[in-house]
Tab-separated table of C-alpha atoms in Angstrom:
chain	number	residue	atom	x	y	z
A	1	UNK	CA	230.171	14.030	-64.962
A	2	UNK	CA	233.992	14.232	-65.287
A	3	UNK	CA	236.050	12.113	-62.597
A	4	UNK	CA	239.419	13.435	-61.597
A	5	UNK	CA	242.618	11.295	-61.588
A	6	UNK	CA	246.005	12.569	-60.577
A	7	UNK	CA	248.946	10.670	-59.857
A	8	UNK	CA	251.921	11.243	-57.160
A	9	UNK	CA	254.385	14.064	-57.887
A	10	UNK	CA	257.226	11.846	-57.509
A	11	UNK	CA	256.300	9.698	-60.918
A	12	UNK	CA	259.250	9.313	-63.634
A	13	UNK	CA	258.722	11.686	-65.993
A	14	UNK	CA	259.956	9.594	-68.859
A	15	UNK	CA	256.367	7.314	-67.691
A	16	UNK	CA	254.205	10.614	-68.413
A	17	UNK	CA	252.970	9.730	-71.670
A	18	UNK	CA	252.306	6.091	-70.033
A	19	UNK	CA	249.610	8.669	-67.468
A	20	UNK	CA	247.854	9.528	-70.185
A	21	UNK	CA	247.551	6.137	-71.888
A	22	UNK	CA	246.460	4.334	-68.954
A	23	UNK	CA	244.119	7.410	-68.286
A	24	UNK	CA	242.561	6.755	-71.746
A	25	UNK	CA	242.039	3.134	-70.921
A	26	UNK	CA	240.484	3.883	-67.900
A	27	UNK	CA	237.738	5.618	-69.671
A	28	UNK	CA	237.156	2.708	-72.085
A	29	UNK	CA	236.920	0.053	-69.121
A	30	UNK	CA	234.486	2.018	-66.913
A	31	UNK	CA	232.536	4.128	-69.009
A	32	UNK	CA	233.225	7.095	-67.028
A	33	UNK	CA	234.700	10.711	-67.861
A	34	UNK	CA	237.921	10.965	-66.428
A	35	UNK	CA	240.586	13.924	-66.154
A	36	UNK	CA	244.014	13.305	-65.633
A	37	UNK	CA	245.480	16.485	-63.498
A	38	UNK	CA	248.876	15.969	-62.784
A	39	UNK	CA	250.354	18.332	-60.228
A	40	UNK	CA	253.756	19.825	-59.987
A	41	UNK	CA	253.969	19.184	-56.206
A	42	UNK	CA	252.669	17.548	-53.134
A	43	UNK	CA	251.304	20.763	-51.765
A	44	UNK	CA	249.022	21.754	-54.569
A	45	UNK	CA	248.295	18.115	-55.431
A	46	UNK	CA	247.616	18.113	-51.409
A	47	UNK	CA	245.299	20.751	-51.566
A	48	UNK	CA	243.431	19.395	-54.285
A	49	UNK	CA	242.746	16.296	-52.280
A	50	UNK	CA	241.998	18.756	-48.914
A	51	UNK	CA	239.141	19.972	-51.620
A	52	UNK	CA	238.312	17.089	-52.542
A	53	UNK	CA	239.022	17.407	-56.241
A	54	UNK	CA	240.408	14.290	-56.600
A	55	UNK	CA	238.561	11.053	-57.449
A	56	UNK	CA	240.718	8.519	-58.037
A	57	UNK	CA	244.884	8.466	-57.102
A	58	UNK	CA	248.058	6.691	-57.874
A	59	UNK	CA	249.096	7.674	-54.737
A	60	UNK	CA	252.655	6.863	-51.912
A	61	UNK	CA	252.086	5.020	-49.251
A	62	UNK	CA	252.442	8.618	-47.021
A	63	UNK	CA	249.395	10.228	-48.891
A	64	UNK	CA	247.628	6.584	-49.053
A	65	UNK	CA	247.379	6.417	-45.018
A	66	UNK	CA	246.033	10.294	-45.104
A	67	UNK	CA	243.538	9.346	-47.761
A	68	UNK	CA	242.247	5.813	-46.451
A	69	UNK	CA	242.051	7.217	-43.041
A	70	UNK	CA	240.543	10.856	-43.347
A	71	UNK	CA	239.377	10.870	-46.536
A	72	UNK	CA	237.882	7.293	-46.937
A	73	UNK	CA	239.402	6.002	-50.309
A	74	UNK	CA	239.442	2.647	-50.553
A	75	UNK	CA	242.841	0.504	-52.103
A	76	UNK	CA	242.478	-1.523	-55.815
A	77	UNK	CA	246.006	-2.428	-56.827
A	78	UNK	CA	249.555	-1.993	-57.107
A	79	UNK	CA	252.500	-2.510	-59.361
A	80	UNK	CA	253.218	-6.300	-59.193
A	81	UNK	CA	256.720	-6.761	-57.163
A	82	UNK	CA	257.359	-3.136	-57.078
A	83	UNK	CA	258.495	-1.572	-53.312
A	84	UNK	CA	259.132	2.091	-53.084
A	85	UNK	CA	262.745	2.381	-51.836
A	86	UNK	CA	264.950	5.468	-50.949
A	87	UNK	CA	268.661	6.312	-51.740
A	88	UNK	CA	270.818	8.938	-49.784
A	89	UNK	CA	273.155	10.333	-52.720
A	90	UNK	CA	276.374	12.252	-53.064
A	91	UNK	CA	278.013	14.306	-55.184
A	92	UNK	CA	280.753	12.193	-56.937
A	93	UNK	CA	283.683	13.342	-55.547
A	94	UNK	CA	282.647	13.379	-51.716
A	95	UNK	CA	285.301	12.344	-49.570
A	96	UNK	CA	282.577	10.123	-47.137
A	97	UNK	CA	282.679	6.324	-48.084
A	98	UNK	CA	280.233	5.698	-45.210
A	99	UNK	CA	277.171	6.554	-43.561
A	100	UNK	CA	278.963	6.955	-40.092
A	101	UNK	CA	281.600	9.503	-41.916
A	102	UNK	CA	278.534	11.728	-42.061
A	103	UNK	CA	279.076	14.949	-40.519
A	104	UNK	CA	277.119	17.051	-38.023
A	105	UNK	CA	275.860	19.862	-39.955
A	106	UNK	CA	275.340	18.079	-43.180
A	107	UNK	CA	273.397	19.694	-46.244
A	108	UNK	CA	270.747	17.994	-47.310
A	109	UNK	CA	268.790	18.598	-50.844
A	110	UNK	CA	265.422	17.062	-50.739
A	111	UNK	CA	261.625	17.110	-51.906
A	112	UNK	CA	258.725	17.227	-50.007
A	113	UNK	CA	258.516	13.371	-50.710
A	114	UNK	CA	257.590	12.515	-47.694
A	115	UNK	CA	257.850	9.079	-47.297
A	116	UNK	CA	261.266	8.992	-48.710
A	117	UNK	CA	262.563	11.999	-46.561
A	118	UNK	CA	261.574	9.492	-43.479
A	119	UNK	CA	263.142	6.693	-44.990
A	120	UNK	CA	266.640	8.598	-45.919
A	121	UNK	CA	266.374	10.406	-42.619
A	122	UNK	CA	266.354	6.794	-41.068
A	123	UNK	CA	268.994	6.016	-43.158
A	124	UNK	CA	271.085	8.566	-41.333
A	125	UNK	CA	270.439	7.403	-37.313
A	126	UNK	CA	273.823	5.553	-37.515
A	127	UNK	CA	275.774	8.858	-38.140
A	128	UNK	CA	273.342	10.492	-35.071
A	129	UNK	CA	272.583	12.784	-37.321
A	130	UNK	CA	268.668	14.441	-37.395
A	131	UNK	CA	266.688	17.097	-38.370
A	132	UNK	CA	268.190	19.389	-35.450
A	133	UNK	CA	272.058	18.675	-36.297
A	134	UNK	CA	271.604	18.955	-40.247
A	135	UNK	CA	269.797	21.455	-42.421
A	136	UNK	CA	268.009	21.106	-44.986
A	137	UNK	CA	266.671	22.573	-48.625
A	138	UNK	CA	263.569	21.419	-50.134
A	139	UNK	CA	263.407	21.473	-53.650
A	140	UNK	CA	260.451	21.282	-56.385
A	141	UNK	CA	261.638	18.093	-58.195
A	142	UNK	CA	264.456	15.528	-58.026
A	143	UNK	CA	266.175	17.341	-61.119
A	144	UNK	CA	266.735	20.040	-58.496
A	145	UNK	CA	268.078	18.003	-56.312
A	146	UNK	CA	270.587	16.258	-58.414
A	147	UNK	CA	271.597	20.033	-59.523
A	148	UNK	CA	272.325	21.129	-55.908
A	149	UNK	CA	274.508	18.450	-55.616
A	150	UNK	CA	276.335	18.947	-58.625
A	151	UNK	CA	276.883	22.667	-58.243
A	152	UNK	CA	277.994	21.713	-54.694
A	153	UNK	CA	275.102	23.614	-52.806
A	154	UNK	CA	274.172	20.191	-50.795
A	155	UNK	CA	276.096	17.439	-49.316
A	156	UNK	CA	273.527	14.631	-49.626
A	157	UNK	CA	270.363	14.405	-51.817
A	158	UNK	CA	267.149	11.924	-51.187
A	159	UNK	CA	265.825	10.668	-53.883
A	160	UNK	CA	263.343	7.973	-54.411
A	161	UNK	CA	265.574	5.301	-55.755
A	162	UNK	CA	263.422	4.565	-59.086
A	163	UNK	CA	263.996	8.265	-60.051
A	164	UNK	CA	267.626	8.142	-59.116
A	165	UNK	CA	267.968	5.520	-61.097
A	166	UNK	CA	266.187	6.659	-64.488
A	167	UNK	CA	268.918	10.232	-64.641
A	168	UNK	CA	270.286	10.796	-67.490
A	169	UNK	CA	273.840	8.990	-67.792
A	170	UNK	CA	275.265	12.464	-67.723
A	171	UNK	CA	273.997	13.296	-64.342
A	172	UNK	CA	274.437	10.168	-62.663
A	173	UNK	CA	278.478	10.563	-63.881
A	174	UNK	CA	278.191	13.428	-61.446
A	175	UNK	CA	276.806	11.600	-58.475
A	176	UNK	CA	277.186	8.342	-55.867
A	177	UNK	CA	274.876	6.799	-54.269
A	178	UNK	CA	275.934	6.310	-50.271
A	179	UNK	CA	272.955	3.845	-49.403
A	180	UNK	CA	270.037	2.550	-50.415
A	181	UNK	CA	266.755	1.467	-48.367
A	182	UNK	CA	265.628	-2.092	-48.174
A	183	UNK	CA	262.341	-1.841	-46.643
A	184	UNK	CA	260.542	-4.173	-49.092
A	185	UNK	CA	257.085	-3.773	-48.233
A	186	UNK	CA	256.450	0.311	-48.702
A	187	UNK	CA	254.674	0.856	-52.359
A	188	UNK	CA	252.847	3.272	-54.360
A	189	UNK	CA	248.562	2.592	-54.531
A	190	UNK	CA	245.852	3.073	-56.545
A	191	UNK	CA	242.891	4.570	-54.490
A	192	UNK	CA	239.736	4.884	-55.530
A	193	UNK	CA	237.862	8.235	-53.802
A	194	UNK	CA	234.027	7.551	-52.264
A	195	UNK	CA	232.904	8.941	-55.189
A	196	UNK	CA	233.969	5.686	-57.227
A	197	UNK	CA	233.380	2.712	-54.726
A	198	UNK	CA	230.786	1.523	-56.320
A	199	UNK	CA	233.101	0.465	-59.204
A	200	UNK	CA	235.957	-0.787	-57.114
A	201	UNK	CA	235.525	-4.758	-58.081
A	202	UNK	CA	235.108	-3.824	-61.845
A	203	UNK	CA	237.932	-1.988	-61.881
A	204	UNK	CA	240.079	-4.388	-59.792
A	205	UNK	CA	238.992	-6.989	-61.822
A	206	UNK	CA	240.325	-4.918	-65.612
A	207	UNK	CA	243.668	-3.967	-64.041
A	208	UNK	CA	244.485	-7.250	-62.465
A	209	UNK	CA	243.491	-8.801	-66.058
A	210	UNK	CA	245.262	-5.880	-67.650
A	211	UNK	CA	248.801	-8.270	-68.692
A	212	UNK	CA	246.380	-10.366	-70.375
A	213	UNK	CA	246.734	-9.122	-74.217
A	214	UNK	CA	249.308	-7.559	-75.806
A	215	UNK	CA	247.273	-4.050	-75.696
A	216	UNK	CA	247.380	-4.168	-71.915
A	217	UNK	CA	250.958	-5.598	-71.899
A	218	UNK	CA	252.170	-2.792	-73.775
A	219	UNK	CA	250.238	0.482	-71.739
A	220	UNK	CA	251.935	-2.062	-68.512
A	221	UNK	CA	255.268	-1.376	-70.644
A	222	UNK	CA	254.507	2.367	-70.573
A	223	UNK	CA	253.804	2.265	-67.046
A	224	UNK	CA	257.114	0.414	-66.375
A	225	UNK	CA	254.938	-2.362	-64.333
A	226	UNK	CA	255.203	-5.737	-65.333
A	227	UNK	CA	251.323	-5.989	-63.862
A	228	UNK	CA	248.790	-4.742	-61.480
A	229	UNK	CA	248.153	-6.621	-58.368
A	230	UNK	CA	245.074	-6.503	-55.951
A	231	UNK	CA	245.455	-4.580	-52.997
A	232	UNK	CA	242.734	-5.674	-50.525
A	233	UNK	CA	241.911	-2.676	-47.350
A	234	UNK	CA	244.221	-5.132	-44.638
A	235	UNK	CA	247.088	-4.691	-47.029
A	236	UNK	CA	246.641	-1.290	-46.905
A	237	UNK	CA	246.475	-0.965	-43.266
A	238	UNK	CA	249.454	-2.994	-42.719
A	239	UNK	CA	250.879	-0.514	-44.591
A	240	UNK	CA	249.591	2.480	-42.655
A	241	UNK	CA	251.122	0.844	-39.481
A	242	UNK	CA	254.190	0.836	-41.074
A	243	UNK	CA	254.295	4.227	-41.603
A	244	UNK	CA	253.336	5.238	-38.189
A	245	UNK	CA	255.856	2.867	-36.970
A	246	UNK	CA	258.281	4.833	-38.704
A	247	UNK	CA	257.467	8.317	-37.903
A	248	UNK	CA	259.600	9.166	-34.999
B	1	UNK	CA	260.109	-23.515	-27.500
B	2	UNK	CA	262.884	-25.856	-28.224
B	3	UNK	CA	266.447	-25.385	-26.965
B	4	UNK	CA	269.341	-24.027	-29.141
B	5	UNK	CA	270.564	-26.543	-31.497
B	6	UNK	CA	274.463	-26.603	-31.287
B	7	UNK	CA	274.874	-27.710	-34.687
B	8	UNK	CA	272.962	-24.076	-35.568
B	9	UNK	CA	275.625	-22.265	-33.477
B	10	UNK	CA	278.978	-20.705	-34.980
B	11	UNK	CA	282.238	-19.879	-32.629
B	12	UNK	CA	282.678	-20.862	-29.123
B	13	UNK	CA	279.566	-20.222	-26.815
B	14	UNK	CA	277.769	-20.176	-23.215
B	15	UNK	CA	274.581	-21.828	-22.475
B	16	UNK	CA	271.880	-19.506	-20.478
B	17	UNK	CA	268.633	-20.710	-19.557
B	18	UNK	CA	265.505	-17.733	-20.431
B	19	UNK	CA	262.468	-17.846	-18.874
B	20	UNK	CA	259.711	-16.069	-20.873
B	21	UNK	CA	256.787	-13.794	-19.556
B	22	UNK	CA	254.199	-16.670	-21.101
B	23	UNK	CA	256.064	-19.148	-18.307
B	24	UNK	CA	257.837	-21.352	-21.080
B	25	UNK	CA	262.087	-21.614	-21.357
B	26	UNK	CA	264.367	-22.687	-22.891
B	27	UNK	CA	268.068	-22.607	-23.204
B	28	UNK	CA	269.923	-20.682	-25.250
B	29	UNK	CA	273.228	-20.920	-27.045
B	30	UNK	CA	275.050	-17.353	-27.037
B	31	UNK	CA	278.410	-16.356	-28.973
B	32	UNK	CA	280.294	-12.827	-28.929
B	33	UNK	CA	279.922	-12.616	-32.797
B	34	UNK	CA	278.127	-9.084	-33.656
B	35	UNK	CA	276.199	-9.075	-37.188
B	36	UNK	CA	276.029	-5.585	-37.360
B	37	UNK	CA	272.454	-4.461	-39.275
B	38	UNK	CA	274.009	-2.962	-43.207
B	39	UNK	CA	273.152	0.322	-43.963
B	40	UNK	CA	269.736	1.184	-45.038
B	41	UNK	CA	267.873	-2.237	-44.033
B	42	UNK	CA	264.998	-1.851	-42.085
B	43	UNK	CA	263.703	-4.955	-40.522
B	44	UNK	CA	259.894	-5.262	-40.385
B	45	UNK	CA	257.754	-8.091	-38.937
B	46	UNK	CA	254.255	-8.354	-37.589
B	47	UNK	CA	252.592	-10.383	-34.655
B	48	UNK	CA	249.480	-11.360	-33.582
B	49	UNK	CA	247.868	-10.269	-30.258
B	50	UNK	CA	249.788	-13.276	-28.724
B	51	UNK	CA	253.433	-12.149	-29.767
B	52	UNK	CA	253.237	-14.753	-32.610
B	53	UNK	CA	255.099	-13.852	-35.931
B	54	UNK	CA	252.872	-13.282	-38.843
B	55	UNK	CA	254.525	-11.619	-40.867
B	56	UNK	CA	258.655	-11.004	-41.942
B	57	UNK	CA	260.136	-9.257	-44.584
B	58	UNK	CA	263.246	-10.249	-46.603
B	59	UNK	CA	265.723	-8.199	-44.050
B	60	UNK	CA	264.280	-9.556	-40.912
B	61	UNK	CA	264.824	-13.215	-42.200
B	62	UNK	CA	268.585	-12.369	-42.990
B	63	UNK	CA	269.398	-10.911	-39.510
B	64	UNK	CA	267.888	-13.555	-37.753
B	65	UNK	CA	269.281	-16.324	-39.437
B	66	UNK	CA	266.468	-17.919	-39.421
B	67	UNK	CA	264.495	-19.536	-42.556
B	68	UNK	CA	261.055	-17.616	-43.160
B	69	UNK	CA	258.906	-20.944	-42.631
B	70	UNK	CA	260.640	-21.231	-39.219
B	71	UNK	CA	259.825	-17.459	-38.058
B	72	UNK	CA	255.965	-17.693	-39.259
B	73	UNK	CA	254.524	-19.143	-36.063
B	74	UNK	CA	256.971	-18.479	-33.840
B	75	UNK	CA	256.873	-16.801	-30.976
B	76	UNK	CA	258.828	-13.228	-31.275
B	77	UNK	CA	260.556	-13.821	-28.431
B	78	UNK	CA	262.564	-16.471	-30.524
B	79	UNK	CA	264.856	-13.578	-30.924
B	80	UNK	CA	265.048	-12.526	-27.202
B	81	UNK	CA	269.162	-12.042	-25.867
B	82	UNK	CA	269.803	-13.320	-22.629
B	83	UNK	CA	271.750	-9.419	-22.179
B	84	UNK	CA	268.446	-8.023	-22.470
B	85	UNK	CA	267.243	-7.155	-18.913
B	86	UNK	CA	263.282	-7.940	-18.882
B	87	UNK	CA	262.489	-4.333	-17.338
B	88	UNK	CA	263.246	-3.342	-20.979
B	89	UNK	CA	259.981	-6.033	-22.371
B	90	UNK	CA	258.072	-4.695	-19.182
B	91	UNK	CA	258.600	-1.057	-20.545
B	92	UNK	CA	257.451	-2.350	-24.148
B	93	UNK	CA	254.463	-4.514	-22.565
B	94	UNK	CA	253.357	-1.429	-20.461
B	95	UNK	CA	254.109	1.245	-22.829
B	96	UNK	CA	252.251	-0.416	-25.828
B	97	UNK	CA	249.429	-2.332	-24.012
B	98	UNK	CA	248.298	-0.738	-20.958
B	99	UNK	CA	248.922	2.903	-22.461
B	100	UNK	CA	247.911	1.979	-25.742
B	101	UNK	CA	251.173	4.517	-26.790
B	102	UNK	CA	254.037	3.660	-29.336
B	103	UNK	CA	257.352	1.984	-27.884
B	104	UNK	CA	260.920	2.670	-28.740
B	105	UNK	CA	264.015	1.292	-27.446
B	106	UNK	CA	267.450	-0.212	-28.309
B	107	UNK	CA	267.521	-3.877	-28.703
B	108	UNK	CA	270.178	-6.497	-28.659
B	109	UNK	CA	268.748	-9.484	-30.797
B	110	UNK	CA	269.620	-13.188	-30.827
B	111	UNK	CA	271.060	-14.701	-33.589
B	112	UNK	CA	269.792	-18.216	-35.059
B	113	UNK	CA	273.923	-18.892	-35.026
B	114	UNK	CA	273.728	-17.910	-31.410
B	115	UNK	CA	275.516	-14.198	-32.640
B	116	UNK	CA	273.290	-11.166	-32.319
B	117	UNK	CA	272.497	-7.572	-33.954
B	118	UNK	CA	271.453	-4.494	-32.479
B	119	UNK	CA	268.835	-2.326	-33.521
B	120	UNK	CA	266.728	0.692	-32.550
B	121	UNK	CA	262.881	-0.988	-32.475
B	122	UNK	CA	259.615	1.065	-32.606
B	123	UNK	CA	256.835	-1.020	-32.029
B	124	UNK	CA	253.110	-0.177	-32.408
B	125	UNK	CA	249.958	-1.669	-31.685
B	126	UNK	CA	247.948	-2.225	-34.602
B	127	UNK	CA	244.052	-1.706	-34.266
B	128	UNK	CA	240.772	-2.330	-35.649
B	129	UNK	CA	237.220	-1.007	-34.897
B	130	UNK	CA	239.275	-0.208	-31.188
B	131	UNK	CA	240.318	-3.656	-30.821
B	132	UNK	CA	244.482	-4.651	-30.916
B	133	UNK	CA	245.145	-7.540	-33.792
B	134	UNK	CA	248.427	-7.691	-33.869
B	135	UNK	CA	251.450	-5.072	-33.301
B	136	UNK	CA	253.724	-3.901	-35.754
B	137	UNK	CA	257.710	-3.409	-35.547
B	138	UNK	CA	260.269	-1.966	-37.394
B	139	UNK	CA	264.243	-2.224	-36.229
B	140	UNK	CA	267.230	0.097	-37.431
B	141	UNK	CA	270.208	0.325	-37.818
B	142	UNK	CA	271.238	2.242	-34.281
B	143	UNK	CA	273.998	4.602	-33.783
B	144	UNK	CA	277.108	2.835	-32.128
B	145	UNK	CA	277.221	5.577	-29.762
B	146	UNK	CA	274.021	4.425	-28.732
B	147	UNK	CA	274.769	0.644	-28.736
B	148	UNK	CA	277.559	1.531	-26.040
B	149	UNK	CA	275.095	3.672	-24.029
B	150	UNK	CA	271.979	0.858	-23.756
B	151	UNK	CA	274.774	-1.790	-23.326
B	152	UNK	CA	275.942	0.131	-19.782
B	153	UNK	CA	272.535	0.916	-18.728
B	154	UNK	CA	271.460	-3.116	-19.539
B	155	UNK	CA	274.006	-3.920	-17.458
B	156	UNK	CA	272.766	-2.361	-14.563
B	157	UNK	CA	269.296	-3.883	-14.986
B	158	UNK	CA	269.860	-7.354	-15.726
């Protein structure tokens, strides 16, 4: 039988080949037959998971508290000191300097990220603005958004900040980051589906052991994690709070 | 809970005496110094079912003032403003506990220094196999407009 792995949309793209390494690895540690499926989006990777054709996910912490609570995966690990955060962005030569210079009416370029579309919409509470006195575009990727910025079809782009941050040089020129989320405690999961429980501690045990030789240091390297640590189902929960804390 | 320590406090300040819903008090050392919450920091902490703190992130412990060890076991009221009428905690208690529901409101928060910050809370209850463990809270950043609006209709209900 062939297990199917998938990974959140909103993963670096320059990591990709890091996917398929770790995906390789996975096979060696457990034995198993495993797919990696990666999905342009959240909807059709969402409607994979609605169909259950997903098996085990590197997943945000949005789609984590939809699959631990409806779709009973269970939590293994996550990057080591690694928080999702989210950074409102501008094009470069935007006359606002502040958050509260913000206009009513504002043009927001987004994904369907949704966990940094909360956070950046938090972000903008100190202008008043909200989803009724500022439109928005959602776009497939980040690359999008940058480009509706650039070509001045958006006044503010979300991004999640680890994207942001890998642009090219030549993009980034054209933008400026107006804030940037310090949450802390909002990160990425891997989930393993009920199909897998059974090998939950086995494969807790390989990724947490996974900085251990210089193979596993380097597929970390490709991964851009400095290690994998245990995430136990109260950590997960906490997490879930969180989010419904923040939904408004 | 201890009184204020003086040598904690920065600028000039007044002393007010709290009394808290669990029947303790203490008195409190309160300055007109506003640390305003920067942009995009989003204060998170965690309590028991008692109200004690559990667990702070990194933005909640520079707010406050406070060092981490001395928020972990504290009661969350540590960070109660003598502005803040008590309707608004009855709201929260009622709200969250008696209609198991999710509470917002605008919050003005005491300082360690004896300053304070205000912030737009959400608090949740958090609960397993239909019991409450603990409750949940995240504080933003709040609009000033906002700020201006809770600080005349506090005024009325202190």
């Amino acid at each position: 039988m062939t297990y199917h792995f998938t990974v959140s949309p909103d993963f670096n793209p320059s990591y990709l080949s890091g996917w398929f390494i770790f995906n390789t690895w996975l096979q060696r540690q457990t034995g198993e037959a495993f797919h990696l499926e990666l999905y342009n989006d959240f909807e059709s990777q969402r409607q994979a998971i609605a169909e259950d054709k997903v098996d085990l996910i590197y997943a945000n912490s949005y789609d984590a508290s939809v699959l631990v609570r409806d779709k009973g995966f269970m939590p293994v690990a996550c990057p080591a000191g690694k928080s999702d955060e989210a950074v409102i962005v501008l094009p470069q030569d935007s006359p606002i300097q502040s958050v509260e210079a913000l206009p009513p009416g504002l043009r927001i370029s987004s994904t369907n990220d949704p966990d940094v579309n909360m956070m950046c919409m938090i972000m903008l509470e100190p202008a008043d603005l909200n989803r009724d006195n500022t439109t928005s575009k959602t776009c497939d990727t980040y690359i999008l958004v940058a480009k509706d910025l650039i070509q001045g079809h958006a006044d503010a782009g979300f991004f999640l900040q680890e994207t942001f941050d890998k642009l090219s040089k030549v993009v980034k020129s054209q933008l400026r980051p107006l804030v940037r989320s310090q949450i802390q405690v909002i990160h990425h999961v891997l989930l393993l589906g009920p199909s897998l429980l059974q090998m939950h501690q086995e494969l807790q045990r390989a990724l947490i052991a996974m900085n251990d030789s210089p193979a596993g240091q380097s597929l970390l390297e490709s991964l851009n994690f400095s290690a994998w640590e245990s995430v136990e189902p109260e950590d997960t929960e906490f997490m879930i709070d969180l989010m419904d804390t923040l939904e408004t | 809970m201890e009184d204020m320590n003086v040598a904690d406090v920065v600028g000039d300040y007044r002393e007010v005496r709290i009394n808290y819903y669990d029947g303790s008090s203490r008195t409190v050392l309160v300055t007109d110094i506003e640390t305003p919450i920067p942009d995009g920091r989003l204060i998170v902490s965690r309590t028991d079912p008692a109200g004690i703190i559990t667990h702070v992130n990194d933005s909640f412990v520079d707010m406050s003032g406070f060092e981490h060890q001395e928020l972990i076991g504290a009661p969350h009221y540590i960070l109660r403003h003598p502005d803040m009428p008590a309707a608004a905690f009855e709201d929260l208690w009622q709200t969250l506990v008696v209609e198991g529901k999710k509470w917002h409101g605008y919050v003005k928060n005491l300082r360690k220094d004896g300053g304070y910050y205000w912030v737009y809370a959400t608090v949740i209850a958090n609960i397993r196999n239909n019991e409450v463990v603990g409750f949940t809270s995240v504080r933003r950043k709040p609009s000033r407009k906002k700020v201006v609006e809770a600080e005349v209709l506090y005024r009325t209900l202190v």
